[in-house]
């Protein structure tokens, strides 16, 4: 039964039917299906199919965009259920997708998981240049700058973030976390960022460690 609902969510997402995705997510929650399973086996599974089809030129930007909107709506519905329960204020993160890059689903997931850990997250949105990350980190006295990138052509803005943080004299006060499909630990080491994490949950765990030492 739960497999059928999860498959339905995946299919509706691929069809970009946002209201139906929201309805199916609510339905799955009511049936007692774990929020993480809904995320991974429903929403993310559907987006993976779209990603493969996109790569093979079987679907194009408009279809992907509509699916992405349905994904974000589904994630929003799950948001209260993915949080860790009672959470207290634990630190501040400035997050964004780097300059030239409009992919925001992964970044939104990271934000949500971090909020679930009690971190205050300032979301700068997409297409964020190094200077904006630094200005926001200063303004909000942030503990962490978190950068997401999905394109090989945009990821190098992360190197600029590290450089600009050093130039601004805040490098010893702020940790720089990076992630997104093209990012690797090797790249993280190369540019001198503090942490690469492969997924949103690990990003939230590492952010909490940085902020609280826990
Ligand atoms: Co684009 N796109 N896209 N796209 N798109 C990819 C990324 C691509 C791999 C597709 C492909 O060819 N197979 C490819 C990149 C190739 C490359 O550079 N190597 C690509 C391309 C080429 C493009 C365009 C250039 C296409 C064009 O116009 N010709 C264009 C670029 C626009 C731009 O940004 N300037 C483009 C546009 C778009 C849409 C706008 C249509 C849409 C984005 C909508 C949106 O985000 N609101 C879109 C989408 C949806 C995708 C795919 C299909 C799905 C991405 C996604 O959301 N995945 C993607 C193919 C794919 O990934 N299979 C593709 C789900 C999401 C949860 O995963 O973001 O990876 P992800 O996040 C993961 C981890 O990476 C990690 O946590 C998440 C999981 O827990 N993570 C972090 C992410 N950020 C993190 C930060 C952290 C830690 C972990 O710490 C700070």
PDB file of C-alpha atoms and ligand atoms in Angstrom:
ATOM      1  CA  UNK A   1       0.000   0.000   0.000  1.00  0.00           C
ATOM      2  CA  UNK A   2       2.684   2.509   0.999  1.00  0.00           C
ATOM      3  CA  UNK A   3       4.710   1.617  -2.109  1.00  0.00           C
ATOM      4  CA  UNK A   4       1.658   2.444  -4.253  1.00  0.00           C
ATOM      5  CA  UNK A   5       1.260   5.892  -2.668  1.00  0.00           C
ATOM      6  CA  UNK A   6       4.970   6.615  -3.028  1.00  0.00           C
ATOM      7  CA  UNK A   7       4.870   5.593  -6.696  1.00  0.00           C
ATOM      8  CA  UNK A   8       1.845   7.819  -7.165  1.00  0.00           C
ATOM      9  CA  UNK A   9       3.712  10.793  -5.676  1.00  0.00           C
ATOM     10  CA  UNK A  10       6.652  10.101  -7.980  1.00  0.00           C
ATOM     11  CA  UNK A  11       4.398   9.874 -11.045  1.00  0.00           C
ATOM     12  CA  UNK A  12       2.412  13.026 -10.176  1.00  0.00           C
ATOM     13  CA  UNK A  13       5.669  14.908  -9.655  1.00  0.00           C
ATOM     14  CA  UNK A  14       6.950  13.791 -13.054  1.00  0.00           C
ATOM     15  CA  UNK A  15       3.707  15.082 -14.554  1.00  0.00           C
ATOM     16  CA  UNK A  16       4.219  18.382 -12.722  1.00  0.00           C
ATOM     17  CA  UNK A  17       0.794  18.240 -11.063  1.00  0.00           C
ATOM     18  CA  UNK A  18       1.626  20.319  -7.995  1.00  0.00           C
ATOM     19  CA  UNK A  19      -1.804  20.367  -6.263  1.00  0.00           C
ATOM     20  CA  UNK A  20      -2.102  16.604  -6.737  1.00  0.00           C
ATOM     21  CA  UNK A  21       1.405  16.091  -5.354  1.00  0.00           C
ATOM     22  CA  UNK A  22       0.449  18.097  -2.248  1.00  0.00           C
ATOM     23  CA  UNK A  23      -2.722  16.043  -1.865  1.00  0.00           C
ATOM     24  CA  UNK A  24      -0.843  12.751  -2.261  1.00  0.00           C
ATOM     25  CA  UNK A  25       1.828  13.833   0.255  1.00  0.00           C
ATOM     26  CA  UNK A  26      -0.920  14.707   2.781  1.00  0.00           C
ATOM     27  CA  UNK A  27      -2.535  11.369   2.102  1.00  0.00           C
ATOM     28  CA  UNK A  28       0.770   9.524   2.637  1.00  0.00           C
ATOM     29  CA  UNK A  29       1.325  11.344   5.946  1.00  0.00           C
ATOM     30  CA  UNK A  30      -2.186  10.447   7.069  1.00  0.00           C
ATOM     31  CA  UNK A  31      -1.438   6.799   6.268  1.00  0.00           C
ATOM     32  CA  UNK A  32       1.535   7.002   8.642  1.00  0.00           C
ATOM     33  CA  UNK A  33       4.244   6.786   5.984  1.00  0.00           C
ATOM     34  CA  UNK A  34       7.544   8.211   7.266  1.00  0.00           C
ATOM     35  CA  UNK A  35       8.269  11.749   5.981  1.00  0.00           C
ATOM     36  CA  UNK A  36      11.778  10.673   4.966  1.00  0.00           C
ATOM     37  CA  UNK A  37      10.369   7.833   2.841  1.00  0.00           C
ATOM     38  CA  UNK A  38       7.938  10.261   1.213  1.00  0.00           C
ATOM     39  CA  UNK A  39      10.846  12.566   0.439  1.00  0.00           C
ATOM     40  CA  UNK A  40      13.247   9.927  -0.819  1.00  0.00           C
ATOM     41  CA  UNK A  41      11.043   7.282  -2.411  1.00  0.00           C
ATOM     42  CA  UNK A  42       8.311   9.641  -3.644  1.00  0.00           C
ATOM     43  CA  UNK A  43       9.542  13.161  -4.396  1.00  0.00           C
ATOM     44  CA  UNK A  44      13.263  12.576  -5.004  1.00  0.00           C
ATOM     45  CA  UNK A  45      12.576   9.352  -6.919  1.00  0.00           C
ATOM     46  CA  UNK A  46      10.274  11.290  -9.264  1.00  0.00           C
ATOM     47  CA  UNK A  47      12.835  14.039  -9.730  1.00  0.00           C
ATOM     48  CA  UNK A  48      15.514  11.440 -10.539  1.00  0.00           C
ATOM     49  CA  UNK A  49      13.361  10.078 -13.359  1.00  0.00           C
ATOM     50  CA  UNK A  50      12.912  13.614 -14.700  1.00  0.00           C
ATOM     51  CA  UNK A  51      16.679  14.185 -14.388  1.00  0.00           C
ATOM     52  CA  UNK A  52      17.444  11.067 -16.458  1.00  0.00           C
ATOM     53  CA  UNK A  53      14.875  12.015 -19.104  1.00  0.00           C
ATOM     54  CA  UNK A  54      16.268  15.559 -19.215  1.00  0.00           C
ATOM     55  CA  UNK A  55      19.759  14.166 -19.775  1.00  0.00           C
ATOM     56  CA  UNK A  56      18.483  11.984 -22.615  1.00  0.00           C
ATOM     57  CA  UNK A  57      16.520  14.821 -24.242  1.00  0.00           C
ATOM     58  CA  UNK A  58      13.227  13.067 -23.586  1.00  0.00           C
ATOM     59  CA  UNK A  59      11.891  16.069 -21.623  1.00  0.00           C
ATOM     60  CA  UNK A  60      12.898  19.733 -21.828  1.00  0.00           C
ATOM     61  CA  UNK A  61      13.288  22.772 -19.568  1.00  0.00           C
ATOM     62  CA  UNK A  62       9.545  23.633 -19.286  1.00  0.00           C
ATOM     63  CA  UNK A  63       8.613  20.119 -18.126  1.00  0.00           C
ATOM     64  CA  UNK A  64      11.540  20.071 -15.698  1.00  0.00           C
ATOM     65  CA  UNK A  65      10.548  23.458 -14.348  1.00  0.00           C
ATOM     66  CA  UNK A  66       6.965  22.368 -13.749  1.00  0.00           C
ATOM     67  CA  UNK A  67       8.176  19.190 -12.039  1.00  0.00           C
ATOM     68  CA  UNK A  68      10.545  21.295  -9.911  1.00  0.00           C
ATOM     69  CA  UNK A  69       7.651  23.500  -8.801  1.00  0.00           C
ATOM     70  CA  UNK A  70       5.666  20.416  -7.828  1.00  0.00           C
ATOM     71  CA  UNK A  71       8.732  19.156  -5.945  1.00  0.00           C
ATOM     72  CA  UNK A  72       9.061  22.406  -3.976  1.00  0.00           C
ATOM     73  CA  UNK A  73       5.335  22.329  -3.108  1.00  0.00           C
ATOM     74  CA  UNK A  74       5.655  18.724  -1.934  1.00  0.00           C
ATOM     75  CA  UNK A  75       8.722  19.559   0.151  1.00  0.00           C
ATOM     76  CA  UNK A  76       6.895  22.497   1.771  1.00  0.00           C
ATOM     77  CA  UNK A  77       4.091  20.170   2.775  1.00  0.00           C
ATOM     78  CA  UNK A  78       6.612  17.827   4.393  1.00  0.00           C
ATOM     79  CA  UNK A  79       8.560  20.584   6.102  1.00  0.00           C
ATOM     80  CA  UNK A  80       6.902  20.527   9.559  1.00  0.00           C
ATOM     81  CA  UNK A  81       7.241  16.744   9.640  1.00  0.00           C
ATOM     82  CA  UNK A  82      10.956  16.670   8.836  1.00  0.00           C
ATOM     83  CA  UNK A  83      11.909  18.904  11.763  1.00  0.00           C
ATOM     84  CA  UNK A  84      13.438  17.397  14.877  1.00  0.00           C
ATOM     85  CA  UNK A  85      10.602  18.337  17.233  1.00  0.00           C
ATOM     86  CA  UNK A  86      11.360  20.857  19.952  1.00  0.00           C
ATOM     87  CA  UNK A  87      14.251  22.934  18.786  1.00  0.00           C
ATOM     88  CA  UNK A  88      16.059  25.856  20.316  1.00  0.00           C
ATOM     89  CA  UNK A  89      18.132  28.587  18.682  1.00  0.00           C
ATOM     90  CA  UNK A  90      21.584  27.161  17.994  1.00  0.00           C
ATOM     91  CA  UNK A  91      23.391  29.241  15.381  1.00  0.00           C
ATOM     92  CA  UNK A  92      23.022  31.183  12.137  1.00  0.00           C
ATOM     93  CA  UNK A  93      23.603  30.048   8.581  1.00  0.00           C
ATOM     94  CA  UNK A  94      23.577  32.148   5.423  1.00  0.00           C
ATOM     95  CA  UNK A  95      22.612  29.931   2.484  1.00  0.00           C
ATOM     96  CA  UNK A  96      22.251  30.388  -1.255  1.00  0.00           C
ATOM     97  CA  UNK A  97      22.762  28.902  -4.680  1.00  0.00           C
ATOM     98  CA  UNK A  98      25.820  30.409  -6.337  1.00  0.00           C
ATOM     99  CA  UNK A  99      25.979  33.071  -9.026  1.00  0.00           C
ATOM    100  CA  UNK A 100      24.638  32.031 -12.430  1.00  0.00           C
ATOM    101  CA  UNK A 101      22.817  29.026 -10.988  1.00  0.00           C
ATOM    102  CA  UNK A 102      19.034  28.852 -10.602  1.00  0.00           C
ATOM    103  CA  UNK A 103      18.691  25.331  -9.171  1.00  0.00           C
ATOM    104  CA  UNK A 104      17.135  25.712  -5.737  1.00  0.00           C
ATOM    105  CA  UNK A 105      15.554  22.396  -4.766  1.00  0.00           C
ATOM    106  CA  UNK A 106      18.661  20.952  -3.099  1.00  0.00           C
ATOM    107  CA  UNK A 107      19.382  24.277  -1.406  1.00  0.00           C
ATOM    108  CA  UNK A 108      15.797  24.411  -0.103  1.00  0.00           C
ATOM    109  CA  UNK A 109      16.167  20.906   1.302  1.00  0.00           C
ATOM    110  CA  UNK A 110      19.418  21.824   3.048  1.00  0.00           C
ATOM    111  CA  UNK A 111      17.743  24.939   4.506  1.00  0.00           C
ATOM    112  CA  UNK A 112      14.812  22.910   5.760  1.00  0.00           C
ATOM    113  CA  UNK A 113      16.993  20.254   7.396  1.00  0.00           C
ATOM    114  CA  UNK A 114      19.107  22.954   9.057  1.00  0.00           C
ATOM    115  CA  UNK A 115      16.013  24.751  10.342  1.00  0.00           C
ATOM    116  CA  UNK A 116      14.876  21.401  11.674  1.00  0.00           C
ATOM    117  CA  UNK A 117      18.056  21.305  13.770  1.00  0.00           C
ATOM    118  CA  UNK A 118      17.238  24.675  15.335  1.00  0.00           C
ATOM    119  CA  UNK A 119      19.587  26.741  13.184  1.00  0.00           C
ATOM    120  CA  UNK A 120      18.461  30.163  11.958  1.00  0.00           C
ATOM    121  CA  UNK A 121      18.826  30.143   8.196  1.00  0.00           C
ATOM    122  CA  UNK A 122      19.032  33.301   6.112  1.00  0.00           C
ATOM    123  CA  UNK A 123      18.139  32.233   2.577  1.00  0.00           C
ATOM    124  CA  UNK A 124      19.620  34.471  -0.110  1.00  0.00           C
ATOM    125  CA  UNK A 125      17.902  32.513  -2.890  1.00  0.00           C
ATOM    126  CA  UNK A 126      19.615  31.712  -6.165  1.00  0.00           C
ATOM    127  CA  UNK A 127      22.230  33.467  -8.322  1.00  0.00           C
ATOM    128  CA  UNK A 128      24.168  34.697  -5.291  1.00  0.00           C
ATOM    129  CA  UNK A 129      27.643  36.130  -5.836  1.00  0.00           C
ATOM    130  CA  UNK A 130      30.501  35.888  -3.352  1.00  0.00           C
ATOM    131  CA  UNK A 131      30.122  39.506  -2.254  1.00  0.00           C
ATOM    132  CA  UNK A 132      26.479  38.954  -1.254  1.00  0.00           C
ATOM    133  CA  UNK A 133      27.296  35.908   0.852  1.00  0.00           C
ATOM    134  CA  UNK A 134      29.986  37.881   2.671  1.00  0.00           C
ATOM    135  CA  UNK A 135      27.790  40.949   3.209  1.00  0.00           C
ATOM    136  CA  UNK A 136      24.961  38.789   4.581  1.00  0.00           C
ATOM    137  CA  UNK A 137      27.314  36.810   6.826  1.00  0.00           C
ATOM    138  CA  UNK A 138      28.548  40.084   8.322  1.00  0.00           C
ATOM    139  CA  UNK A 139      25.074  41.588   8.647  1.00  0.00           C
ATOM    140  CA  UNK A 140      23.684  38.537  10.451  1.00  0.00           C
ATOM    141  CA  UNK A 141      26.863  37.616  12.316  1.00  0.00           C
ATOM    142  CA  UNK A 142      26.603  34.165  10.763  1.00  0.00           C
ATOM    143  CA  UNK A 143      28.458  31.080  11.937  1.00  0.00           C
ATOM    144  CA  UNK A 144      28.261  29.418   8.533  1.00  0.00           C
ATOM    145  CA  UNK A 145      28.060  30.315   4.852  1.00  0.00           C
ATOM    146  CA  UNK A 146      26.453  27.444   2.918  1.00  0.00           C
ATOM    147  CA  UNK A 147      26.761  27.363  -0.874  1.00  0.00           C
ATOM    148  CA  UNK A 148      24.928  25.090  -3.274  1.00  0.00           C
ATOM    149  CA  UNK A 149      25.785  24.605  -6.980  1.00  0.00           C
ATOM    150  CA  UNK A 150      24.350  22.244  -9.572  1.00  0.00           C
ATOM    151  CA  UNK A 151      26.309  23.311 -12.611  1.00  0.00           C
ATOM    152  CA  UNK A 152      29.960  22.652 -13.389  1.00  0.00           C
ATOM    153  CA  UNK A 153      29.976  26.117 -14.975  1.00  0.00           C
ATOM    154  CA  UNK A 154      28.923  27.882 -11.756  1.00  0.00           C
ATOM    155  CA  UNK A 155      30.617  25.906  -8.984  1.00  0.00           C
ATOM    156  CA  UNK A 156      33.794  27.974  -9.106  1.00  0.00           C
ATOM    157  CA  UNK A 157      31.963  30.871  -7.445  1.00  0.00           C
ATOM    158  CA  UNK A 158      32.548  28.831  -4.271  1.00  0.00           C
ATOM    159  CA  UNK A 159      36.272  29.420  -4.613  1.00  0.00           C
ATOM    160  CA  UNK A 160      35.527  33.168  -4.749  1.00  0.00           C
ATOM    161  CA  UNK A 161      33.436  32.886  -1.587  1.00  0.00           C
ATOM    162  CA  UNK A 162      36.425  31.430   0.262  1.00  0.00           C
ATOM    163  CA  UNK A 163      38.731  34.101  -1.178  1.00  0.00           C
ATOM    164  CA  UNK A 164      36.355  36.978  -0.412  1.00  0.00           C
ATOM    165  CA  UNK A 165      35.791  35.747   3.150  1.00  0.00           C
ATOM    166  CA  UNK A 166      39.561  35.772   3.668  1.00  0.00           C
ATOM    167  CA  UNK A 167      39.866  39.254   2.137  1.00  0.00           C
ATOM    168  CA  UNK A 168      37.025  40.507   4.347  1.00  0.00           C
ATOM    169  CA  UNK A 169      38.832  39.224   7.460  1.00  0.00           C
ATOM    170  CA  UNK A 170      35.960  36.945   8.534  1.00  0.00           C
ATOM    171  CA  UNK A 171      37.475  33.608   7.484  1.00  0.00           C
ATOM    172  CA  UNK A 172      38.325  32.601  11.068  1.00  0.00           C
ATOM    173  CA  UNK A 173      34.784  33.427  12.271  1.00  0.00           C
ATOM    174  CA  UNK A 174      32.723  31.713   9.605  1.00  0.00           C
ATOM    175  CA  UNK A 175      32.741  28.129   8.369  1.00  0.00           C
ATOM    176  CA  UNK A 176      32.145  27.617   4.659  1.00  0.00           C
ATOM    177  CA  UNK A 177      30.090  24.574   3.667  1.00  0.00           C
ATOM    178  CA  UNK A 178      29.586  23.486   0.079  1.00  0.00           C
ATOM    179  CA  UNK A 179      27.485  20.920  -1.745  1.00  0.00           C
ATOM    180  CA  UNK A 180      25.506  20.038  -4.852  1.00  0.00           C
ATOM    181  CA  UNK A 181      25.751  17.352  -7.524  1.00  0.00           C
ATOM    182  CA  UNK A 182      29.086  18.374  -9.150  1.00  0.00           C
ATOM    183  CA  UNK A 183      30.865  19.077  -5.836  1.00  0.00           C
ATOM    184  CA  UNK A 184      33.363  16.639  -4.325  1.00  0.00           C
ATOM    185  CA  UNK A 185      35.554  16.409  -1.235  1.00  0.00           C
ATOM    186  CA  UNK A 186      38.544  16.889  -3.504  1.00  0.00           C
ATOM    187  CA  UNK A 187      37.126  20.198  -4.767  1.00  0.00           C
ATOM    188  CA  UNK A 188      36.394  21.255  -1.187  1.00  0.00           C
ATOM    189  CA  UNK A 189      40.031  20.597  -0.218  1.00  0.00           C
ATOM    190  CA  UNK A 190      41.265  22.371  -3.332  1.00  0.00           C
ATOM    191  CA  UNK A 191      39.424  25.639  -2.626  1.00  0.00           C
ATOM    192  CA  UNK A 192      39.948  25.519   1.150  1.00  0.00           C
ATOM    193  CA  UNK A 193      36.277  25.319   2.197  1.00  0.00           C
ATOM    194  CA  UNK A 194      35.512  23.760   5.596  1.00  0.00           C
ATOM    195  CA  UNK A 195      33.117  20.980   4.656  1.00  0.00           C
ATOM    196  CA  UNK A 196      31.596  19.202   1.705  1.00  0.00           C
ATOM    197  CA  UNK A 197      28.535  17.096   2.412  1.00  0.00           C
ATOM    198  CA  UNK A 198      26.769  14.943  -0.172  1.00  0.00           C
ATOM    199  CA  UNK A 199      23.188  15.421   1.042  1.00  0.00           C
ATOM    200  CA  UNK A 200      20.913  17.728   2.999  1.00  0.00           C
ATOM    201  CA  UNK A 201      20.695  15.642   6.182  1.00  0.00           C
ATOM    202  CA  UNK A 202      24.466  15.353   6.508  1.00  0.00           C
ATOM    203  CA  UNK A 203      24.795  19.076   5.788  1.00  0.00           C
ATOM    204  CA  UNK A 204      22.457  19.830   8.701  1.00  0.00           C
ATOM    205  CA  UNK A 205      24.337  17.497  11.041  1.00  0.00           C
ATOM    206  CA  UNK A 206      27.703  19.025  10.175  1.00  0.00           C
ATOM    207  CA  UNK A 207      26.289  22.572  10.479  1.00  0.00           C
ATOM    208  CA  UNK A 208      25.026  21.768  13.957  1.00  0.00           C
ATOM    209  CA  UNK A 209      28.435  20.375  14.912  1.00  0.00           C
ATOM    210  CA  UNK A 210      30.096  23.568  13.675  1.00  0.00           C
ATOM    211  CA  UNK A 211      27.679  25.768  15.648  1.00  0.00           C
ATOM    212  CA  UNK A 212      27.495  23.861  18.911  1.00  0.00           C
ATOM    213  CA  UNK A 213      30.409  21.447  18.883  1.00  0.00           C
ATOM    214  CA  UNK A 214      27.769  18.716  19.381  1.00  0.00           C
TER     215      UNK A 214
HETATM  216 CO1  LIG B   1      19.061  21.771 -14.636  1.00  0.00          CO
HETATM  217  N1  LIG B   1      20.698  20.761 -14.931  1.00  0.00           N
HETATM  218  N2  LIG B   1      19.633  23.092 -15.944  1.00  0.00           N
HETATM  219  N3  LIG B   1      17.329  22.579 -14.329  1.00  0.00           N
HETATM  220  N4  LIG B   1      18.606  20.215 -13.678  1.00  0.00           N
HETATM  221  C1  LIG B   1      20.932  19.596 -14.072  1.00  0.00           C
HETATM  222  C2  LIG B   1      21.691  20.005 -12.817  1.00  0.00           C
HETATM  223  C3  LIG B   1      21.765  18.654 -15.036  1.00  0.00           C
HETATM  224  C4  LIG B   1      22.681  17.665 -14.282  1.00  0.00           C
HETATM  225  C5  LIG B   1      20.796  17.932 -15.995  1.00  0.00           C
HETATM  226  C6  LIG B   1      21.505  17.031 -16.974  1.00  0.00           C
HETATM  227  O1  LIG B   1      21.984  17.466 -17.983  1.00  0.00           O
HETATM  228  N5  LIG B   1      21.579  15.776 -16.669  1.00  0.00           N
HETATM  229  C7  LIG B   1      22.558  19.704 -15.886  1.00  0.00           C
HETATM  230  C8  LIG B   1      23.914  20.136 -15.321  1.00  0.00           C
HETATM  231  C9  LIG B   1      25.086  19.599 -16.106  1.00  0.00           C
HETATM  232  C10 LIG B   1      26.367  20.034 -15.478  1.00  0.00           C
HETATM  233  O2  LIG B   1      26.635  21.173 -15.260  1.00  0.00           O
HETATM  234  N6  LIG B   1      27.165  19.040 -15.141  1.00  0.00           N
HETATM  235  C11 LIG B   1      21.551  20.846 -15.939  1.00  0.00           C
HETATM  236  C12 LIG B   1      21.542  21.863 -16.923  1.00  0.00           C
HETATM  237  C13 LIG B   1      22.556  21.705 -18.044  1.00  0.00           C
HETATM  238  C14 LIG B   1      20.651  22.952 -16.882  1.00  0.00           C
HETATM  239  C15 LIG B   1      20.555  24.127 -17.873  1.00  0.00           C
HETATM  240  C16 LIG B   1      21.904  24.700 -18.348  1.00  0.00           C
HETATM  241  C17 LIG B   1      19.669  23.619 -19.045  1.00  0.00           C
HETATM  242  C18 LIG B   1      19.478  24.589 -20.179  1.00  0.00           C
HETATM  243  O3  LIG B   1      18.999  25.662 -20.000  1.00  0.00           O
HETATM  244  N7  LIG B   1      19.893  24.148 -21.326  1.00  0.00           N
HETATM  245  C19 LIG B   1      19.743  25.171 -17.071  1.00  0.00           C
HETATM  246  C20 LIG B   1      20.633  26.097 -16.224  1.00  0.00           C
HETATM  247  C21 LIG B   1      19.832  27.189 -15.576  1.00  0.00           C
HETATM  248  C22 LIG B   1      20.665  27.910 -14.532  1.00  0.00           C
HETATM  249  O4  LIG B   1      20.746  27.478 -13.406  1.00  0.00           O
HETATM  250  N8  LIG B   1      21.302  29.009 -14.936  1.00  0.00           N
HETATM  251  C23 LIG B   1      18.953  24.270 -16.183  1.00  0.00           C
HETATM  252  C24 LIG B   1      17.696  24.599 -15.695  1.00  0.00           C
HETATM  253  C25 LIG B   1      16.934  23.788 -14.871  1.00  0.00           C
HETATM  254  C26 LIG B   1      15.497  24.132 -14.444  1.00  0.00           C
HETATM  255  C27 LIG B   1      15.292  25.628 -14.182  1.00  0.00           C
HETATM  256  C28 LIG B   1      14.567  23.689 -15.544  1.00  0.00           C
HETATM  257  C29 LIG B   1      15.308  23.180 -13.198  1.00  0.00           C
HETATM  258  C30 LIG B   1      15.639  23.847 -11.853  1.00  0.00           C
HETATM  259  C31 LIG B   1      14.408  24.320 -11.123  1.00  0.00           C
HETATM  260  C32 LIG B   1      14.696  24.643  -9.688  1.00  0.00           C
HETATM  261  O5  LIG B   1      15.668  24.225  -9.078  1.00  0.00           O
HETATM  262  N9  LIG B   1      13.801  25.438  -9.130  1.00  0.00           N
HETATM  263  C33 LIG B   1      16.390  22.117 -13.461  1.00  0.00           C
HETATM  264  C34 LIG B   1      16.423  20.854 -12.804  1.00  0.00           C
HETATM  265  C35 LIG B   1      15.237  20.537 -11.899  1.00  0.00           C
HETATM  266  C36 LIG B   1      17.489  19.933 -12.982  1.00  0.00           C
HETATM  267  C37 LIG B   1      17.585  18.472 -12.512  1.00  0.00           C
HETATM  268  C38 LIG B   1      16.684  17.655 -13.424  1.00  0.00           C
HETATM  269  C39 LIG B   1      17.205  18.175 -11.077  1.00  0.00           C
HETATM  270  C40 LIG B   1      17.965  18.989 -10.027  1.00  0.00           C
HETATM  271  C41 LIG B   1      17.317  18.787  -8.690  1.00  0.00           C
HETATM  272  O6  LIG B   1      16.603  19.646  -8.215  1.00  0.00           O
HETATM  273  N10 LIG B   1      17.522  17.590  -8.095  1.00  0.00           N
HETATM  274  C42 LIG B   1      19.128  18.180 -12.712  1.00  0.00           C
HETATM  275  C43 LIG B   1      19.432  16.731 -13.085  1.00  0.00           C
HETATM  276  C44 LIG B   1      19.761  15.902 -11.868  1.00  0.00           C
HETATM  277  O7  LIG B   1      20.202  16.394 -10.861  1.00  0.00           O
HETATM  278  N11 LIG B   1      19.610  14.620 -12.011  1.00  0.00           N
HETATM  279  C45 LIG B   1      19.560  19.264 -13.616  1.00  0.00           C
HETATM  280  C46 LIG B   1      16.917  17.235  -6.797  1.00  0.00           C
HETATM  281  C47 LIG B   1      17.739  17.898  -5.662  1.00  0.00           C
HETATM  282  C48 LIG B   1      17.179  17.476  -4.313  1.00  0.00           C
HETATM  283  O8  LIG B   1      19.049  17.421  -5.791  1.00  0.00           O
HETATM  284  O9  LIG B   1      20.038  19.763  -6.020  1.00  0.00           O
HETATM  285  O10 LIG B   1      21.489  17.682  -6.309  1.00  0.00           O
HETATM  286  P1  LIG B   1      20.331  18.362  -5.653  1.00  0.00           P
HETATM  287  O11 LIG B   1      20.585  18.410  -4.075  1.00  0.00           O
HETATM  288  C49 LIG B   1      21.037  17.269  -3.392  1.00  0.00           C
HETATM  289  C50 LIG B   1      22.559  17.218  -3.224  1.00  0.00           C
HETATM  290  O12 LIG B   1      23.257  17.697  -4.343  1.00  0.00           O
HETATM  291  C51 LIG B   1      22.781  17.966  -1.950  1.00  0.00           C
HETATM  292  O13 LIG B   1      21.595  17.768  -1.177  1.00  0.00           O
HETATM  293  C52 LIG B   1      20.503  17.372  -1.991  1.00  0.00           C
HETATM  294  C53 LIG B   1      20.018  15.988  -1.539  1.00  0.00           C
HETATM  295  O14 LIG B   1      19.816  15.864  -0.198  1.00  0.00           O
HETATM  296  N12 LIG B   1      23.051  19.388  -1.957  1.00  0.00           N
HETATM  297  C54 LIG B   1      23.812  19.925  -0.963  1.00  0.00           C
HETATM  298  C55 LIG B   1      22.639  20.390  -2.750  1.00  0.00           C
HETATM  299  N13 LIG B   1      23.114  21.550  -2.326  1.00  0.00           N
HETATM  300  C56 LIG B   1      23.832  21.309  -1.218  1.00  0.00           C
HETATM  301  C57 LIG B   1      24.538  22.158  -0.362  1.00  0.00           C
HETATM  302  C58 LIG B   1      25.204  21.599   0.735  1.00  0.00           C
HETATM  303  C59 LIG B   1      25.172  20.229   0.951  1.00  0.00           C
HETATM  304  C60 LIG B   1      24.475  19.376   0.126  1.00  0.00           C
HETATM  305  O15 LIG B   1      25.912  22.325   1.623  1.00  0.00           O
HETATM  306  C61 LIG B   1      25.840  23.723   1.587  1.00  0.00           C
END
